[in-house]
PDB file of C-alpha atoms and ligand atoms in Angstrom:
ATOM      1  CA  MET A1343      13.816  20.514   7.555  1.00  0.00           C
ATOM      2  CA  PRO A1344      12.723  17.141   6.210  1.00  0.00           C
ATOM      3  CA  GLU A1345      15.022  15.544   3.701  1.00  0.00           C
ATOM      4  CA  ILE A1346      13.854  15.412   0.124  1.00  0.00           C
ATOM      5  CA  VAL A1347      12.534  12.035  -1.022  1.00  0.00           C
ATOM      6  CA  ARG A1348      12.551  11.149  -4.701  1.00  0.00           C
ATOM      7  CA  SER A1349      10.552   8.210  -6.017  1.00  0.00           C
ATOM      8  CA  GLY A1350      10.995   6.181  -9.135  1.00  0.00           C
ATOM      9  CA  SER A1351       9.932   3.034 -10.934  1.00  0.00           C
ATOM     10  CA  CYS A1352      10.350   0.970 -14.049  1.00  0.00           C
ATOM     11  CA  LEU A1353       7.948   1.497 -16.924  1.00  0.00           C
ATOM     12  CA  CYS A1354       5.520  -1.273 -15.925  1.00  0.00           C
ATOM     13  CA  GLY A1355       5.580  -0.335 -12.235  1.00  0.00           C
ATOM     14  CA  GLY A1356       6.753  -3.734 -11.039  1.00  0.00           C
ATOM     15  CA  VAL A1357       9.856  -2.158  -9.519  1.00  0.00           C
ATOM     16  CA  GLN A1358       9.395   0.811  -7.203  1.00  0.00           C
ATOM     17  CA  PHE A1359      12.015   2.684  -5.238  1.00  0.00           C
ATOM     18  CA  HIS A1360      12.812   5.876  -3.457  1.00  0.00           C
ATOM     19  CA  VAL A1361      15.922   7.701  -2.378  1.00  0.00           C
ATOM     20  CA  THR A1362      16.190  10.054   0.564  1.00  0.00           C
ATOM     21  CA  GLY A1363      18.360  13.136   0.745  1.00  0.00           C
ATOM     22  CA  GLU A1364      20.759  14.457  -1.827  1.00  0.00           C
ATOM     23  CA  PRO A1365      22.973  12.143  -3.923  1.00  0.00           C
ATOM     24  CA  LEU A1366      26.699  11.763  -3.422  1.00  0.00           C
ATOM     25  CA  ARG A1367      27.315  12.635  -7.052  1.00  0.00           C
ATOM     26  CA  VAL A1368      25.618  12.946 -10.416  1.00  0.00           C
ATOM     27  CA  GLY A1369      27.303  12.008 -13.661  1.00  0.00           C
ATOM     28  CA  LEU A1370      27.025  11.214 -17.333  1.00  0.00           C
ATOM     29  CA  CYS A1371      28.771   8.308 -19.001  1.00  0.00           C
ATOM     30  CA  HIS A1372      29.360   7.903 -22.709  1.00  0.00           C
ATOM     31  CA  CYS A1373      31.172   4.566 -22.496  1.00  0.00           C
ATOM     32  CA  LYS A1374      30.387   1.617 -24.717  1.00  0.00           C
ATOM     33  CA  ASP A1375      28.810  -0.420 -21.918  1.00  0.00           C
ATOM     34  CA  CYS A1376      26.489   2.417 -20.912  1.00  0.00           C
ATOM     35  CA  ARG A1377      25.505   3.032 -24.503  1.00  0.00           C
ATOM     36  CA  LYS A1378      24.785  -0.644 -25.122  1.00  0.00           C
ATOM     37  CA  THR A1379      22.853  -1.297 -21.941  1.00  0.00           C
ATOM     38  CA  SER A1380      20.791   1.870 -22.143  1.00  0.00           C
ATOM     39  CA  GLY A1381      20.300   1.769 -25.875  1.00  0.00           C
ATOM     40  CA  SER A1382      20.784   5.501 -25.717  1.00  0.00           C
ATOM     41  CA  ALA A1383      23.646   7.834 -26.551  1.00  0.00           C
ATOM     42  CA  PHE A1384      24.720   8.154 -22.932  1.00  0.00           C
ATOM     43  CA  HIS A1385      23.781   7.175 -19.415  1.00  0.00           C
ATOM     44  CA  ALA A1386      22.755   9.781 -16.843  1.00  0.00           C
ATOM     45  CA  TYR A1387      22.759   8.647 -13.243  1.00  0.00           C
ATOM     46  CA  ALA A1388      22.957   9.746  -9.645  1.00  0.00           C
ATOM     47  CA  VAL A1389      24.601   7.845  -6.812  1.00  0.00           C
ATOM     48  CA  TRP A1390      23.187   7.641  -3.294  1.00  0.00           C
ATOM     49  CA  PRO A1391      24.527   5.908  -0.218  1.00  0.00           C
ATOM     50  CA  LEU A1392      22.905   2.501  -0.023  1.00  0.00           C
ATOM     51  CA  ARG A1393      21.259   3.394   3.285  1.00  0.00           C
ATOM     52  CA  ALA A1394      19.308   6.165   1.503  1.00  0.00           C
ATOM     53  CA  PHE A1395      17.836   3.744  -1.014  1.00  0.00           C
ATOM     54  CA  GLU A1396      14.790   1.499  -0.664  1.00  0.00           C
ATOM     55  CA  THR A1397      13.196  -0.652  -3.322  1.00  0.00           C
ATOM     56  CA  THR A1398      10.471  -3.234  -3.871  1.00  0.00           C
ATOM     57  CA  GLY A1399       9.888  -5.617  -6.744  1.00  0.00           C
ATOM     58  CA  ILE A1400      11.950  -8.168  -8.577  1.00  0.00           C
ATOM     59  CA  THR A1401      14.992  -7.090 -10.539  1.00  0.00           C
ATOM     60  CA  SER A1402      17.521  -8.855 -12.698  1.00  0.00           C
ATOM     61  CA  SER A1403      21.119  -7.787 -13.073  1.00  0.00           C
ATOM     62  CA  TYR A1404      23.830  -8.009 -15.665  1.00  0.00           C
ATOM     63  CA  GLY A1405      27.139  -7.010 -14.166  1.00  0.00           C
ATOM     64  CA  THR A1406      26.593  -3.753 -12.318  1.00  0.00           C
ATOM     65  CA  ARG A1407      23.359  -2.921 -14.101  1.00  0.00           C
ATOM     66  CA  SER A1408      19.882  -3.862 -12.998  1.00  0.00           C
ATOM     67  CA  PHE A1409      16.668  -3.983 -14.946  1.00  0.00           C
ATOM     68  CA  CYS A1410      13.045  -5.029 -14.616  1.00  0.00           C
ATOM     69  CA  PRO A1411      12.621  -8.564 -15.995  1.00  0.00           C
ATOM     70  CA  SER A1412       9.081  -7.745 -17.137  1.00  0.00           C
ATOM     71  CA  CYS A1413       9.470  -4.482 -19.030  1.00  0.00           C
ATOM     72  CA  GLY A1414      13.240  -4.288 -19.462  1.00  0.00           C
ATOM     73  CA  SER A1415      13.582  -0.815 -17.955  1.00  0.00           C
ATOM     74  CA  ARG A1416      16.872   0.021 -16.313  1.00  0.00           C
ATOM     75  CA  VAL A1417      16.379   0.404 -12.586  1.00  0.00           C
ATOM     76  CA  PRO A1418      18.808   1.304  -9.792  1.00  0.00           C
ATOM     77  CA  PHE A1419      21.725  -0.984  -9.152  1.00  0.00           C
ATOM     78  CA  ALA A1420      22.436  -1.619  -5.484  1.00  0.00           C
ATOM     79  CA  GLY A1421      26.131  -2.169  -4.807  1.00  0.00           C
ATOM     80  CA  ASP A1422      27.828  -2.901  -1.521  1.00  0.00           C
ATOM     81  CA  ASP A1423      27.522   0.634  -0.192  1.00  0.00           C
ATOM     82  CA  GLU A1424      26.044   2.737  -2.959  1.00  0.00           C
ATOM     83  CA  ALA A1425      23.018   2.698  -5.231  1.00  0.00           C
ATOM     84  CA  GLU A1426      23.343   3.968  -8.783  1.00  0.00           C
ATOM     85  CA  VAL A1427      20.042   5.403  -9.956  1.00  0.00           C
ATOM     86  CA  PRO A1428      19.394   6.053 -13.651  1.00  0.00           C
ATOM     87  CA  ILE A1429      18.002   9.576 -13.713  1.00  0.00           C
ATOM     88  CA  GLY A1430      15.356   8.573 -16.221  1.00  0.00           C
ATOM     89  CA  SER A1431      13.889   6.061 -13.781  1.00  0.00           C
ATOM     90  CA  LEU A1432      12.830   8.830 -11.387  1.00  0.00           C
ATOM     91  CA  ASP A1433       9.173   9.809 -11.506  1.00  0.00           C
ATOM     92  CA  VAL A1434       9.444  13.582 -11.774  1.00  0.00           C
ATOM     93  CA  ALA A1435      11.048  15.244 -14.758  1.00  0.00           C
ATOM     94  CA  PRO A1436      12.942  17.376 -15.034  1.00  0.00           C
ATOM     95  CA  THR A1437      14.816  16.189 -11.984  1.00  0.00           C
ATOM     96  CA  GLU A1438      15.198  19.365 -10.024  1.00  0.00           C
ATOM     97  CA  GLY A1439      18.559  19.686  -8.331  1.00  0.00           C
ATOM     98  CA  LEU A1440      20.275  16.746 -10.036  1.00  0.00           C
ATOM     99  CA  VAL A1441      22.953  18.312 -12.202  1.00  0.00           C
ATOM    100  CA  PRO A1442      25.839  16.191 -13.468  1.00  0.00           C
ATOM    101  CA  SER A1443      29.193  17.347 -12.124  1.00  0.00           C
ATOM    102  CA  TYR A1444      31.272  15.076 -14.344  1.00  0.00           C
ATOM    103  CA  GLU A1445      31.271  13.202 -17.636  1.00  0.00           C
ATOM    104  CA  LEU A1446      33.053   9.936 -18.372  1.00  0.00           C
ATOM    105  CA  TRP A1447      34.474   8.467 -21.588  1.00  0.00           C
ATOM    106  CA  ILE A1448      34.099  11.755 -23.417  1.00  0.00           C
ATOM    107  CA  GLY A1449      35.907  10.386 -26.462  1.00  0.00           C
ATOM    108  CA  ARG A1450      32.731   8.446 -27.188  1.00  0.00           C
ATOM    109  CA  ARG A1451      30.386  11.419 -26.729  1.00  0.00           C
ATOM    110  CA  GLU A1452      28.159  12.042 -29.719  1.00  0.00           C
ATOM    111  CA  LEU A1453      29.393  14.934 -31.830  1.00  0.00           C
ATOM    112  CA  TRP A1454      26.056  16.708 -31.486  1.00  0.00           C
ATOM    113  CA  LEU A1455      26.412  16.804 -27.722  1.00  0.00           C
ATOM    114  CA  HIS A1456      28.510  19.435 -25.982  1.00  0.00           C
ATOM    115  CA  PRO A1457      30.425  19.193 -22.730  1.00  0.00           C
ATOM    116  CA  LEU A1458      28.285  20.297 -19.828  1.00  0.00           C
ATOM    117  CA  PRO A1459      29.476  23.621 -18.471  1.00  0.00           C
ATOM    118  CA  ALA A1460      31.350  23.171 -15.190  1.00  0.00           C
ATOM    119  CA  ALA A1461      31.302  19.382 -15.416  1.00  0.00           C
ATOM    120  CA  ARG A1462      34.652  17.655 -14.971  1.00  0.00           C
ATOM    121  CA  GLN A1463      35.637  15.810 -18.112  1.00  0.00           C
ATOM    122  CA  PHE A1464      37.251  12.386 -17.922  1.00  0.00           C
ATOM    123  CA  GLU A1465      38.757  10.492 -20.823  1.00  0.00           C
ATOM    124  CA  HIS A1466      37.878   7.211 -19.157  1.00  0.00           C
ATOM    125  CA  ASP A1467      36.559   6.248 -15.742  1.00  0.00           C
ATOM    126  CA  ARG A1468      36.307   8.691 -12.907  1.00  0.00           C
ATOM    127  CA  ILE A1469      39.354   9.373 -10.812  1.00  0.00           C
ATOM    128  CA  ALA A1470      38.200  10.174  -7.317  1.00  0.00           C
ATOM    129  CA  ASP A1471      39.983  12.998  -5.585  1.00  0.00           C
ATOM    130  CA  ASP A1472      39.728  14.850  -2.322  1.00  0.00           C
ATOM    131  CA  SER A1473      37.708  17.687  -3.741  1.00  0.00           C
ATOM    132  CA  ALA A1474      34.964  15.523  -5.164  1.00  0.00           C
ATOM    133  CA  GLU A1475      31.627  15.794  -3.491  1.00  0.00           C
ATOM    134  CA  GLY A1476      31.022  13.022  -1.024  1.00  0.00           C
ATOM    135  CA  ASP A1477      33.464  10.582  -2.529  1.00  0.00           C
ATOM    136  CA  GLU A1478      34.591   7.893  -0.203  1.00  0.00           C
ATOM    137  CA  PRO A1479      37.465   5.476  -0.380  1.00  0.00           C
ATOM    138  CA  GLY A1480      36.211   2.214  -1.740  1.00  0.00           C
ATOM    139  CA  ALA A1481      33.684   3.862  -4.013  1.00  0.00           C
ATOM    140  CA  GLU A1482      35.479   2.640  -7.078  1.00  0.00           C
ATOM    141  CA  PRO A1483      34.596  -1.035  -7.538  1.00  0.00           C
ATOM    142  CA  GLN A1484      31.729  -0.021  -9.820  1.00  0.00           C
ATOM    143  CA  GLN A1485      34.105   1.830 -12.087  1.00  0.00           C
ATOM    144  CA  ARG A1486      32.559   0.309 -15.177  1.00  0.00           C
ATOM    145  CA  SER A1487      29.479   2.401 -14.648  1.00  0.00           C
ATOM    146  CA  ALA A1488      29.957   5.125 -12.120  1.00  0.00           C
TER     147      ALA A1488
HETATM  148 ZN1   ZN B2848       8.897  -3.123 -15.170  1.00  0.00          ZN
HETATM  149 ZN1   ZN B2849      29.663   3.974 -18.728  1.00  0.00          ZN
END
């Protein structure tokens, strides 16, 4: 069975990417940094192994967040071994099969939002444990965002 390939881009199309296979994890973050950089109430993202991620086009970065310098859209951030993909940058919506399994910084969640059923709730950054799906040691340096 061929692996699923999901494509995405920034708004202007200058940055294109795709990810192959299923992500390691999918999460929501309500932290201040995610709110500020997205301009939205929270940040929804999925993390793939870097080897599953391919991209073209010029990006700029601020910390662990990347964006298109032409249109300002958030685009995936490529770390040392993982790529964090903003769910909204994917081409197809709704994103079938990408369901957040955890939420971060829930103390900053808007009062009109409710905890996702079955999603682990973290007061602050994620604490990796053995039961988490696909977590690897060393996956934590991007703790500000993922
Ligand atoms: Zn763009
Ligand atoms: Zn965050």
